[in-house]
Amino acid sequence: MASIEREKPLKPSLRTPPAAAITAIKLLVFLLCLLPALQLLLGWQADTLGANPVETITHASGTWTLRLLLITLAVTPLRRLTGLHWLLRLRRMLGLFAFAWGLAHFATYLWLDQFFDWAAIAADILKRPFITVGFAALVLMLPLALTSNRLAVRRLGGRRWQALHRSTYAIAILGVVHFWWLVKADVLEPAIYALVLAALLGMRAWWRELERRRQLAAAVPQARGNGRVVRIVPK
Amino acid sequence: MLIKRPTDISPSEITPRSLFEQRRHFLLGASSALAGAALWAALPRSGHAASRLPAYAPSPFSTSEEKTPLKAVTTYNNFYEFGTDKSDPAENAGKMSVQPWTVRVEGLAGKPRTFGIEELLKLAPLEERIYRLRCVEGWSMVIPWVGLPLAALLKQVEPLGSAKYVEFVTHYDPAIMLRRPVLSWPYVEGLRLDEALHPLTLLAVGLYGDVLPNQNGAPVRLVVPWKYGFKSAKSIVAIRLVEKQPRTSWNRAAADEYGFYSNVNPEVAHPRWSQATERRIGELRKRPTLMFNGYGEQVAGLYQGMDLKANY
Ligand code: HEM
């Protein structure tokens, strides 16, 4: 950030878009995240959601929760690969939309699918592993949504905040497992999501490994012989 | 065997007005053209403009519940050979050519033989059977099938005493169907012989007064209304009388989830979801699922003394 500040009279480019462009991009992403909801709403009104509209909504909301989680997880690798650092400024909104779609998905289940049949809902959450896992994912998203503001980052401190928000990895894994376990026989779709997630997490693991080796190489001269543990600080 | 009428039908309802009208409508249509098999063979296989079935009569086994609209019945299907989304069969099943079509009836039979679809239609008077259909996934429909009792076909081949089960093999053409081994192809289903001979067990050739659309299992499929829908195999090419319980496709895919019997049973949950309730397509709220899908009075006797939790 600081280096960007110094090069002040910057020519706006893809890497350094002007503030107005960032605002416009944010607005666009905001609308894109809402678009499927509008489609579902209009489809419900017009009765074009197929023979089983409740199922259509459950599937659409679940799919968007998972997609947005993966898109959120793609921000860091994309930023690193492309050098487009401003992508980071979309991440909070993407994460919050993942949570919002998760809530919509859960609300669809509670209301349209189960009609608040609490006994059946409790039984599902306790007895059906795919529901248990989905529920766990949603519950884990709650603290992340609550600490997504600047104040929370300041209160927690960057490192603790980051550690907390790494649970996104677990949430995404739970989301894929939830999907995998709910299909009857055809695992093609969940397998595709699993592959994307594996790539996103794999890239992080690989970069961390590179970083570890780099630090190790730098630390070896001092560390050799005295048995000190080298602390690995993730970038 | 004494076959009771379903409890939800009072005698006065057996031939409701709408059915009369439908029949008259049909008879008018049929008499103005060639009735029967020739008609079946001669006409193109798309659209629902005119009925292409021989005459059929209403059945006392029909329910008087509101029928699921034709559009839902023909656009919301599980026919995995044509794709695993509900909308896939309606999109892709048109590629299947259903004539000529023959059904081999073989195995432990005194007179095994192959039937052309035209011959099948003449084995017994066709009936309209308005049945509830309960899918293992938790939704249901009410569908007016047209067909004949499977027993009428099986009688023709004279099952041997050693025949205990009936295996149904369905059409599989990798050129136009899913090649990924989502299930073991061709799709195989099975019934115990007494289930197959039960008067409710229907060999359906039509739906809503017309020939079966491809996505619903044209030209001939099984309908076993007291079992989950996947037991009712579509587009059947062979029926085998066998001694051992057939290895059915879903049972092979997940034996703990899809038992051989797969009778509709609200008390036996699928390992991943409850079967206590169902959503009738077209309705928002779920309704309780009935034991044997509401056909208990007719079929419970088949399972006397059996533990239905163990034999799910
Ligand atoms: C309270 C938590 C949740 C409950 C009760 C729940 C319940 C369900 C149900 C009932 C279905 C439909 C199953 C079927 O049609 O057989 C479903 C589908 C799905 N859910 Fe969830 N879910 C929850 C949380 C989540 C979360 C957090 C995610 C994402 C990370 C998610 C992603 C999905 C996906 C991707 C599908 C499948 C969509 C499709 O088939 O196209 N769910 N969920």
Coordinates of C-alpha atoms and ligand atoms in Angstrom, one line a residue:
Chain A
M1 CA 0.0 0.0 0.0
A2 CA 2.6 2.4 1.1
S3 CA 4.6 2.0 -2.1
I4 CA 1.6 2.8 -4.1
E5 CA 1.1 6.0 -2.1
R6 CA 4.7 7.1 -2.9
E7 CA 4.3 6.7 -6.7
K8 CA 1.5 9.3 -6.4
P9 CA 0.9 10.6 -9.9
L10 CA -0.1 7.2 -11.1
K11 CA -1.6 6.5 -14.5
P12 CA -4.8 4.6 -13.9
S13 CA -4.4 1.1 -15.1
L14 CA -5.8 -2.4 -14.5
R15 CA -3.4 -2.7 -11.6
T16 CA -4.2 0.7 -10.2
P17 CA -7.7 1.6 -11.1
P18 CA -9.0 5.0 -9.9
A19 CA -11.3 5.0 -6.8
A20 CA -14.3 5.5 -8.9
A21 CA -13.6 2.4 -10.9
I22 CA -13.3 0.4 -7.7
T23 CA -16.6 1.7 -6.5
A24 CA -18.2 0.8 -9.8
I25 CA -16.7 -2.7 -9.7
K26 CA -17.9 -3.1 -6.1
L27 CA -21.4 -2.1 -7.1
L28 CA -21.4 -4.5 -10.1
V29 CA -20.3 -7.4 -7.9
F30 CA -22.9 -6.4 -5.4
L31 CA -25.6 -6.6 -8.0
L32 CA -24.3 -9.8 -9.5
C33 CA -24.4 -11.5 -6.1
L34 CA -28.1 -10.4 -5.8
L35 CA -29.1 -11.3 -9.3
P36 CA -29.8 -15.0 -8.6
A37 CA -32.1 -13.9 -5.8
L38 CA -34.0 -11.7 -8.1
Q39 CA -34.3 -14.5 -10.6
L40 CA -35.7 -16.8 -8.0
L41 CA -38.1 -14.2 -6.7
L42 CA -39.4 -13.4 -10.2
G43 CA -39.5 -17.1 -11.1
W44 CA -41.5 -17.9 -7.9
Q45 CA -44.0 -15.1 -8.9
A46 CA -44.3 -16.3 -12.5
D47 CA -44.3 -20.0 -11.5
T48 CA -41.3 -20.8 -13.8
L49 CA -39.1 -22.6 -11.2
G50 CA -40.2 -26.0 -12.5
A51 CA -42.4 -28.6 -11.0
N52 CA -40.7 -28.4 -7.6
P53 CA -39.9 -24.8 -6.9
V54 CA -38.9 -25.4 -3.3
E55 CA -36.2 -27.8 -4.5
T56 CA -35.1 -25.3 -7.1
I57 CA -34.6 -22.6 -4.5
T58 CA -32.9 -25.0 -2.1
H59 CA -30.5 -26.0 -4.8
A60 CA -29.9 -22.6 -6.1
S61 CA -29.2 -21.0 -2.7
G62 CA -27.0 -23.9 -1.6
T63 CA -25.0 -23.7 -4.9
W64 CA -24.5 -20.0 -4.6
T65 CA -23.4 -20.3 -1.0
L66 CA -20.7 -22.7 -2.1
R67 CA -19.7 -20.8 -5.2
L68 CA -19.3 -17.6 -3.3
L69 CA -17.2 -19.3 -0.7
L70 CA -14.9 -20.6 -3.4
I71 CA -14.9 -17.2 -5.1
T72 CA -13.9 -15.6 -1.8
L73 CA -11.2 -18.1 -1.4
A74 CA -10.0 -17.4 -4.9
V75 CA -9.3 -13.7 -4.2
T76 CA -5.9 -14.2 -2.5
P77 CA -4.5 -16.6 -5.2
L78 CA -5.9 -14.5 -8.0
R79 CA -4.3 -11.4 -6.5
R80 CA -1.0 -13.1 -6.2
L81 CA -1.1 -14.5 -9.7
T82 CA -2.3 -11.4 -11.4
G83 CA -0.8 -8.7 -9.2
L84 CA -4.3 -7.1 -9.0
H85 CA -4.1 -6.1 -5.4
W86 CA -7.4 -4.2 -5.4
L87 CA -9.2 -7.6 -5.7
L88 CA -8.7 -7.8 -1.9
R89 CA -11.2 -5.0 -1.6
L90 CA -14.0 -7.2 -2.9
R91 CA -13.3 -10.0 -0.5
R92 CA -15.3 -8.9 2.5
M93 CA -18.4 -8.3 0.4
L94 CA -18.0 -11.7 -1.3
G95 CA -17.6 -13.5 2.0
L96 CA -20.7 -11.7 3.4
F97 CA -22.7 -12.7 0.4
A98 CA -21.7 -16.3 0.9
F99 CA -23.0 -16.0 4.4
A100 CA -26.2 -14.3 3.2
W101 CA -26.8 -17.0 0.7
G102 CA -26.2 -19.6 3.4
L103 CA -28.8 -17.9 5.6
A104 CA -31.2 -17.9 2.6
H105 CA -30.5 -21.6 2.0
F106 CA -31.1 -22.4 5.7
A107 CA -34.3 -20.2 5.8
T108 CA -35.6 -22.0 2.7
Y109 CA -35.0 -25.3 4.4
L110 CA -36.6 -24.2 7.7
W111 CA -39.6 -22.5 6.1
L112 CA -40.4 -23.7 2.7
D113 CA -39.1 -27.2 3.0
Q114 CA -39.9 -28.1 6.6
F115 CA -42.5 -25.5 7.5
F116 CA -40.9 -25.0 11.0
D117 CA -41.4 -28.6 11.9
W118 CA -38.9 -28.3 14.7
A119 CA -38.9 -32.0 15.6
A120 CA -38.1 -33.0 12.1
I121 CA -35.5 -30.3 11.8
A122 CA -33.7 -31.3 15.0
A123 CA -33.8 -35.0 13.9
D124 CA -32.3 -34.0 10.5
I125 CA -29.5 -32.0 12.1
L126 CA -28.7 -34.7 14.6
K127 CA -29.2 -37.8 12.5
R128 CA -28.5 -36.9 8.9
P129 CA -24.8 -36.4 8.4
F130 CA -25.2 -34.3 5.3
I131 CA -27.4 -31.8 7.2
T132 CA -25.1 -32.0 10.2
V133 CA -22.2 -31.0 8.1
G134 CA -24.1 -28.2 6.3
F135 CA -25.3 -26.9 9.6
A136 CA -21.8 -26.9 11.1
A137 CA -20.6 -25.0 8.1
L138 CA -23.2 -22.3 8.5
V139 CA -22.6 -22.0 12.3
L140 CA -18.9 -21.6 11.6
M141 CA -19.7 -18.8 9.2
L142 CA -21.4 -16.7 11.8
P143 CA -18.3 -15.6 13.8
L144 CA -16.6 -14.7 10.5
A145 CA -19.6 -12.6 9.5
L146 CA -19.6 -10.9 12.9
T147 CA -15.9 -10.0 12.7
S148 CA -15.9 -8.9 9.1
N149 CA -15.8 -5.2 10.1
R150 CA -12.8 -3.0 10.6
L151 CA -13.4 -2.5 14.3
A152 CA -13.3 -6.3 14.8
V153 CA -10.0 -6.5 13.0
R154 CA -8.6 -3.8 15.2
R155 CA -9.9 -5.4 18.4
L156 CA -8.7 -8.9 17.6
G157 CA -5.4 -7.8 16.1
G158 CA -4.4 -8.8 12.6
R159 CA -2.9 -12.1 13.4
R160 CA -5.7 -13.4 15.5
W161 CA -8.3 -12.1 13.0
Q162 CA -6.4 -13.9 10.3
A163 CA -6.2 -17.1 12.3
L164 CA -10.0 -17.0 13.0
H165 CA -10.8 -16.3 9.4
R166 CA -8.7 -19.3 8.2
S167 CA -11.8 -21.4 9.3
T168 CA -13.1 -20.5 5.9
Y169 CA -11.0 -23.4 4.6
A170 CA -12.9 -25.8 7.0
I171 CA -16.2 -24.2 6.1
A172 CA -15.6 -24.7 2.4
I173 CA -14.5 -28.3 3.0
L174 CA -17.7 -28.9 5.0
G175 CA -19.7 -27.4 2.2
V176 CA -18.3 -29.7 -0.4
V177 CA -18.7 -32.7 1.9
H178 CA -22.4 -31.6 2.4
F179 CA -22.9 -31.6 -1.3
W180 CA -21.1 -34.9 -1.9
W181 CA -23.2 -36.6 0.7
L182 CA -26.5 -35.4 -0.5
V183 CA -26.3 -36.5 -4.1
K184 CA -27.9 -39.9 -4.7
A185 CA -25.5 -41.4 -7.1
D186 CA -24.0 -38.8 -9.5
V187 CA -21.1 -37.2 -7.8
L188 CA -19.9 -35.3 -10.9
E189 CA -21.0 -31.9 -9.7
P190 CA -19.7 -32.1 -6.1
A191 CA -16.5 -33.5 -7.6
I192 CA -16.0 -30.4 -9.7
Y193 CA -16.4 -28.2 -6.6
A194 CA -14.0 -30.5 -4.7
L195 CA -11.4 -30.1 -7.4
V196 CA -11.7 -26.3 -7.5
L197 CA -11.4 -26.2 -3.7
A198 CA -8.4 -28.6 -3.7
A199 CA -6.7 -26.2 -6.2
L200 CA -7.4 -23.2 -4.1
L201 CA -6.1 -24.8 -0.9
G202 CA -3.3 -26.5 -2.8
M203 CA -2.0 -23.3 -4.1
R204 CA -1.9 -21.9 -0.6
A205 CA -0.2 -24.9 0.8
W206 CA 2.4 -24.8 -2.0
W207 CA 3.1 -21.1 -1.5
R208 CA 3.5 -21.7 2.2
E209 CA 5.9 -24.5 1.6
L210 CA 7.9 -22.2 -0.7
E211 CA 7.9 -19.6 2.0
R212 CA 9.0 -22.1 4.6
R213 CA 11.9 -23.2 2.5
R214 CA 12.9 -19.6 1.9
Q215 CA 12.8 -18.8 5.6
L216 CA 14.6 -22.0 6.4
A217 CA 17.3 -21.2 3.9
A218 CA 17.7 -17.8 5.3
A219 CA 17.7 -19.0 8.9
V220 CA 20.0 -22.0 8.5
P221 CA 23.3 -20.2 9.2
Q222 CA 22.2 -19.0 12.7
A223 CA 20.0 -22.0 13.5
R224 CA 22.5 -24.7 12.8
G225 CA 23.9 -26.4 15.9
N226 CA 21.9 -24.7 18.6
G227 CA 18.7 -26.7 17.9
R228 CA 16.4 -23.7 17.9
V229 CA 13.0 -24.1 16.4
V230 CA 12.6 -21.8 13.4
R231 CA 9.3 -20.0 13.6
I232 CA 7.4 -20.0 10.4
V233 CA 5.5 -16.9 9.8
P234 CA 3.0 -17.3 7.0
K235 CA 3.0 -14.4 4.7
Chain B
M1 CA -56.9 -63.7 -4.1
L2 CA -59.4 -61.3 -2.8
I3 CA -58.6 -57.8 -3.9
K4 CA -60.2 -55.0 -2.0
R5 CA -60.9 -51.7 -3.5
P6 CA -58.9 -48.7 -2.2
T7 CA -60.5 -47.1 0.8
D8 CA -60.4 -43.7 -0.7
I9 CA -62.9 -44.6 -3.4
S10 CA -66.6 -44.8 -2.8
P11 CA -68.6 -46.8 -5.3
S12 CA -70.3 -43.7 -6.7
E13 CA -66.9 -42.4 -7.6
I14 CA -65.7 -45.3 -9.6
T15 CA -66.6 -43.8 -12.9
P16 CA -66.5 -40.1 -12.3
R17 CA -68.0 -37.8 -14.9
S18 CA -64.6 -36.6 -16.1
L19 CA -63.7 -40.1 -16.9
F20 CA -66.8 -40.7 -18.8
E21 CA -66.2 -37.6 -20.8
Q22 CA -62.6 -38.5 -21.4
R23 CA -63.7 -41.9 -22.6
R24 CA -66.3 -40.5 -24.9
H25 CA -63.8 -38.0 -26.2
F26 CA -61.4 -40.9 -26.8
L27 CA -64.0 -43.1 -28.5
L28 CA -64.9 -40.4 -30.8
G29 CA -61.3 -39.9 -31.7
A30 CA -60.6 -43.6 -32.0
S31 CA -63.5 -44.4 -34.2
S32 CA -62.7 -41.7 -36.6
A33 CA -59.3 -43.3 -37.2
L34 CA -57.9 -46.8 -37.1
A35 CA -58.1 -48.1 -33.6
G36 CA -55.4 -50.3 -32.1
A37 CA -52.0 -51.5 -33.1
A38 CA -51.9 -50.3 -36.6
L39 CA -52.6 -46.8 -35.3
W40 CA -49.8 -47.1 -32.8
A41 CA -47.3 -48.1 -35.4
A42 CA -48.4 -45.7 -38.1
L43 CA -48.3 -42.4 -36.2
P44 CA -45.4 -40.2 -35.5
R45 CA -44.1 -40.2 -31.9
S46 CA -44.2 -36.6 -30.9
G47 CA -46.8 -34.3 -29.6
H48 CA -50.1 -35.0 -27.9
A49 CA -52.5 -33.9 -30.6
A50 CA -54.6 -37.0 -30.7
S51 CA -54.7 -40.2 -28.7
R52 CA -52.7 -43.0 -30.3
L53 CA -53.9 -45.7 -27.9
P54 CA -56.6 -48.3 -28.4
A55 CA -59.7 -47.9 -26.3
Y56 CA -59.2 -48.2 -22.5
A57 CA -61.6 -48.4 -19.6
P58 CA -61.5 -46.8 -16.2
S59 CA -60.3 -48.9 -13.3
P60 CA -61.7 -49.3 -9.8
F61 CA -58.1 -49.1 -8.5
S62 CA -57.9 -45.4 -9.5
T63 CA -57.7 -42.7 -6.9
S64 CA -59.9 -39.7 -7.2
E65 CA -57.2 -37.4 -5.9
E66 CA -56.3 -34.4 -8.1
K67 CA -54.0 -35.4 -10.9
T68 CA -50.6 -33.8 -11.3
P69 CA -50.6 -31.6 -14.4
L70 CA -49.2 -33.3 -17.5
K71 CA -46.5 -30.7 -17.8
A72 CA -45.0 -31.6 -14.4
V73 CA -45.3 -35.3 -15.1
T74 CA -43.4 -34.9 -18.3
T75 CA -40.7 -32.3 -17.3
Y76 CA -39.8 -33.5 -13.8
N77 CA -38.3 -37.0 -14.3
N78 CA -35.7 -39.3 -13.0
F79 CA -34.4 -41.3 -16.0
Y80 CA -30.7 -41.3 -15.3
E81 CA -29.8 -42.8 -18.7
F82 CA -30.7 -39.4 -20.1
G83 CA -29.1 -37.3 -17.4
T84 CA -29.3 -36.9 -13.6
D85 CA -31.1 -33.5 -13.5
K86 CA -34.9 -33.7 -13.3
S87 CA -35.1 -31.7 -16.5
D88 CA -32.6 -33.8 -18.5
P89 CA -34.9 -36.6 -19.6
A90 CA -37.5 -34.2 -21.2
E91 CA -34.6 -32.6 -23.1
N92 CA -32.7 -35.7 -24.1
A93 CA -35.1 -38.6 -24.3
G94 CA -36.4 -37.6 -27.7
K95 CA -33.3 -39.2 -29.2
M96 CA -34.6 -42.6 -28.3
S97 CA -36.4 -44.5 -31.1
V98 CA -39.2 -46.5 -29.6
Q99 CA -40.4 -48.3 -32.7
P100 CA -40.1 -51.0 -33.6
W101 CA -39.9 -52.3 -30.0
T102 CA -39.9 -55.8 -28.6
V103 CA -39.9 -57.2 -25.1
R104 CA -38.3 -60.6 -24.6
V105 CA -40.0 -62.6 -21.8
E106 CA -37.6 -65.4 -20.9
G107 CA -36.0 -67.4 -18.2
L108 CA -38.0 -70.0 -16.2
A109 CA -41.0 -70.1 -18.4
G110 CA -42.8 -72.8 -20.2
K111 CA -43.4 -70.7 -23.3
P112 CA -40.8 -67.9 -23.4
R113 CA -41.2 -65.6 -26.3
T114 CA -40.7 -62.1 -27.6
F115 CA -43.6 -59.7 -27.9
G116 CA -43.9 -56.8 -30.2
I117 CA -45.4 -53.8 -28.6
E118 CA -48.5 -54.2 -30.8
E119 CA -49.0 -57.7 -29.4
L120 CA -48.6 -56.5 -25.8
L121 CA -51.5 -54.1 -26.3
K122 CA -53.8 -56.9 -27.3
L123 CA -53.1 -59.2 -24.3
A124 CA -55.7 -57.7 -22.1
P125 CA -58.2 -54.8 -22.2
L126 CA -56.3 -51.5 -21.5
E127 CA -57.3 -49.7 -18.4
E128 CA -56.7 -46.2 -17.0
R129 CA -55.2 -46.4 -13.6
I130 CA -54.8 -43.2 -11.7
Y131 CA -52.1 -44.0 -9.2
R132 CA -50.1 -42.1 -6.6
L133 CA -46.4 -42.2 -7.3
R134 CA -44.0 -41.7 -4.4
C135 CA -40.4 -41.0 -5.2
V136 CA -37.7 -42.2 -2.8
E137 CA -36.5 -38.5 -2.8
G138 CA -39.6 -37.4 -0.9
W139 CA -41.9 -36.0 -3.6
S140 CA -45.1 -37.5 -5.1
M141 CA -47.5 -37.2 -8.0
V142 CA -50.9 -38.5 -9.0
I143 CA -50.6 -40.0 -12.5
P144 CA -53.2 -41.4 -14.9
W145 CA -51.5 -44.3 -16.5
V146 CA -52.9 -46.5 -19.2
G147 CA -51.8 -50.1 -19.3
L148 CA -52.6 -53.7 -18.5
P149 CA -51.8 -55.9 -15.6
L150 CA -48.3 -57.3 -15.8
A151 CA -49.9 -60.6 -14.8
A152 CA -51.7 -60.8 -18.2
L153 CA -48.3 -60.9 -19.9
L154 CA -46.6 -63.3 -17.5
K155 CA -49.5 -65.7 -17.8
Q156 CA -48.8 -65.9 -21.5
V157 CA -45.3 -67.4 -21.0
E158 CA -46.4 -69.8 -18.2
P159 CA -43.9 -69.3 -15.4
L160 CA -42.4 -72.5 -14.1
G161 CA -42.7 -73.5 -10.4
S162 CA -39.0 -72.7 -9.9
A163 CA -39.5 -69.0 -10.9
K164 CA -39.5 -66.9 -7.7
Y165 CA -38.6 -63.5 -9.0
V166 CA -39.0 -61.3 -12.0
E167 CA -36.2 -59.3 -13.4
F168 CA -36.7 -56.2 -15.6
V169 CA -34.0 -55.1 -18.0
T170 CA -34.4 -51.7 -19.6
H171 CA -33.1 -50.2 -22.8
Y172 CA -29.6 -49.0 -22.9
D173 CA -28.0 -47.4 -25.9
P174 CA -24.6 -45.7 -25.0
A175 CA -24.8 -43.8 -28.3
I176 CA -27.6 -41.7 -27.0
M177 CA -27.5 -42.3 -23.2
L178 CA -25.2 -41.4 -20.3
R179 CA -22.0 -43.3 -20.6
R180 CA -20.6 -42.4 -17.1
P181 CA -21.3 -45.4 -14.8
V182 CA -23.5 -43.5 -12.4
L183 CA -25.5 -46.7 -12.1
S184 CA -24.8 -50.1 -13.6
W185 CA -26.2 -50.1 -17.0
P186 CA -28.5 -51.4 -18.3
Y187 CA -30.8 -50.4 -15.5
V188 CA -32.2 -53.5 -13.8
E189 CA -35.1 -53.8 -11.5
G190 CA -36.9 -56.7 -9.9
L191 CA -40.0 -58.0 -8.1
R192 CA -40.9 -61.1 -6.2
L193 CA -43.1 -63.2 -8.5
D194 CA -46.2 -62.7 -6.3
E195 CA -45.6 -58.9 -6.4
A196 CA -45.3 -59.0 -10.2
L197 CA -48.6 -61.0 -10.4
H198 CA -50.4 -58.6 -8.1
P199 CA -53.4 -56.9 -9.9
L200 CA -52.1 -53.5 -9.0
T201 CA -48.8 -54.1 -10.8
L202 CA -49.2 -52.4 -14.2
L203 CA -47.4 -52.6 -17.5
A204 CA -48.0 -49.0 -18.6
V205 CA -48.1 -48.0 -22.2
G206 CA -49.8 -44.6 -21.9
L207 CA -50.2 -41.6 -19.7
Y208 CA -53.0 -39.0 -19.8
G209 CA -54.8 -40.9 -22.5
D210 CA -51.9 -40.9 -24.9
V211 CA -48.9 -43.1 -25.5
L212 CA -46.0 -42.7 -23.0
P213 CA -43.7 -39.8 -23.7
N214 CA -40.1 -41.0 -24.0
Q215 CA -39.0 -39.4 -20.8
N216 CA -41.7 -41.3 -18.9
G217 CA -40.4 -44.7 -20.1
A218 CA -41.8 -45.2 -23.6
P219 CA -43.0 -47.4 -25.0
V220 CA -43.6 -49.7 -22.1
R221 CA -42.8 -49.5 -18.4
L222 CA -43.6 -50.9 -15.1
V223 CA -45.7 -49.1 -12.5
V224 CA -45.7 -50.6 -9.0
P225 CA -47.7 -47.9 -7.0
W226 CA -46.9 -49.1 -3.5
K227 CA -43.1 -49.0 -4.0
Y228 CA -40.8 -46.1 -4.4
G229 CA -40.7 -44.9 -8.0
F230 CA -37.3 -46.2 -9.0
K231 CA -38.8 -49.8 -8.8
S232 CA -41.0 -49.0 -11.8
A233 CA -38.5 -49.6 -14.5
K234 CA -38.9 -47.6 -17.7
S235 CA -38.5 -48.6 -21.4
I236 CA -38.4 -52.3 -20.7
V237 CA -36.7 -54.6 -23.2
A238 CA -36.6 -57.9 -21.3
I239 CA -38.5 -59.5 -18.5
R240 CA -36.8 -62.6 -17.0
L241 CA -38.3 -65.1 -14.7
V242 CA -35.6 -66.2 -12.3
E243 CA -35.0 -68.2 -9.2
K244 CA -32.7 -65.8 -7.3
Q245 CA -33.4 -62.3 -6.2
P246 CA -32.2 -60.0 -9.0
R247 CA -29.3 -57.7 -8.4
T248 CA -31.0 -54.4 -9.1
S249 CA -29.1 -51.2 -10.2
W250 CA -29.9 -49.0 -7.2
N251 CA -29.4 -51.9 -4.8
R252 CA -25.9 -52.4 -6.3
A253 CA -25.2 -48.7 -6.0
A254 CA -26.1 -48.4 -2.3
A255 CA -27.6 -51.5 -0.7
D256 CA -28.1 -49.8 2.6
E257 CA -30.2 -47.1 1.0
Y258 CA -32.2 -48.9 -1.7
G259 CA -33.4 -52.3 -0.6
F260 CA -34.8 -54.9 -2.9
Y261 CA -38.3 -54.3 -1.6
S262 CA -38.3 -50.6 -1.3
N263 CA -42.0 -50.5 -0.3
V264 CA -43.1 -47.0 0.6
N265 CA -42.8 -46.9 4.4
P266 CA -43.0 -43.7 6.4
E267 CA -41.4 -45.5 9.4
V268 CA -38.3 -46.6 7.7
A269 CA -36.1 -43.6 6.9
H270 CA -33.7 -43.4 4.1
P271 CA -30.3 -43.2 5.8
R272 CA -29.9 -39.6 4.6
W273 CA -33.5 -38.3 4.9
S274 CA -36.8 -39.0 6.6
Q275 CA -39.5 -40.7 4.6
A276 CA -42.3 -39.7 7.0
T277 CA -43.5 -36.9 4.8
E278 CA -43.6 -36.0 1.1
R279 CA -44.2 -33.0 -1.1
R280 CA -47.0 -33.6 -3.6
I281 CA -45.8 -31.8 -6.7
G282 CA -47.9 -28.6 -7.0
E283 CA -48.3 -28.3 -3.3
L284 CA -46.2 -26.2 -0.9
R285 CA -46.7 -28.0 2.4
K286 CA -45.6 -31.6 2.9
R287 CA -48.1 -34.2 3.7
P288 CA -47.7 -37.4 5.7
T289 CA -46.5 -40.4 3.6
L290 CA -48.9 -43.4 3.8
M291 CA -47.8 -47.0 4.5
F292 CA -47.4 -48.8 1.2
N293 CA -48.2 -45.4 -0.4
G294 CA -51.9 -45.9 0.6
Y295 CA -52.2 -49.3 -1.0
G296 CA -51.8 -51.3 2.2
E297 CA -55.3 -52.8 2.0
Q298 CA -54.4 -54.4 -1.3
V299 CA -50.8 -55.3 -0.7
A300 CA -50.0 -55.7 3.0
G301 CA -50.9 -59.4 2.7
L302 CA -47.9 -59.9 0.5
Y303 CA -45.6 -59.1 3.4
Q304 CA -47.3 -60.9 6.2
G305 CA -44.9 -61.9 8.9
M306 CA -42.0 -60.1 7.3
D307 CA -40.0 -57.5 9.2
L308 CA -40.3 -54.5 7.0
K309 CA -37.5 -52.7 8.8
A310 CA -35.1 -55.4 7.9
N311 CA -36.6 -55.9 4.4
Y312 CA -36.7 -52.3 3.4
Ligands
HEM1 C1 -28.1 -25.1 8.2 C2 -27.4 -25.6 7.3 C3 -27.9 -26.3 6.0 C4 -28.9 -27.1 5.8 C5 -30.1 -27.5 6.7 C6 -28.9 -27.5 4.4 C7 -29.8 -28.3 3.7 C8 -29.8 -28.7 2.4 C9 -30.7 -29.4 1.8 C10 -32.0 -30.0 2.4 C11 -30.4 -29.6 0.5 C12 -31.1 -30.3 -0.6 C13 -30.8 -31.7 -0.6 C14 -31.5 -32.5 -1.7 O1 -32.1 -31.9 -2.6 O2 -31.4 -33.7 -1.6 C15 -29.1 -28.8 0.3 C16 -28.4 -28.7 -0.9 C17 -27.2 -28.1 -1.0 N1 -26.6 -27.3 0.0 FE1 -27.2 -27.1 1.9 N2 -27.8 -27.0 3.8 C18 -27.1 -26.2 4.8 C19 -26.0 -25.5 4.7 C20 -25.2 -25.4 3.5 C21 -24.0 -24.6 3.4 C22 -23.3 -23.8 4.5 C23 -23.6 -24.8 2.1 C24 -22.4 -24.3 1.4 C25 -21.3 -24.2 1.9 C26 -24.6 -25.6 1.4 C27 -24.5 -26.0 0.1 C28 -25.4 -26.8 -0.5 C29 -25.3 -27.3 -1.9 C30 -24.2 -26.9 -2.8 C31 -26.4 -28.0 -2.2 C32 -26.8 -28.8 -3.4 C33 -27.3 -27.9 -4.5 C34 -27.6 -28.8 -5.7 O3 -27.9 -29.9 -5.6 O4 -27.5 -28.2 -6.8 N3 -25.6 -26.0 2.3 N4 -28.8 -28.3 1.5

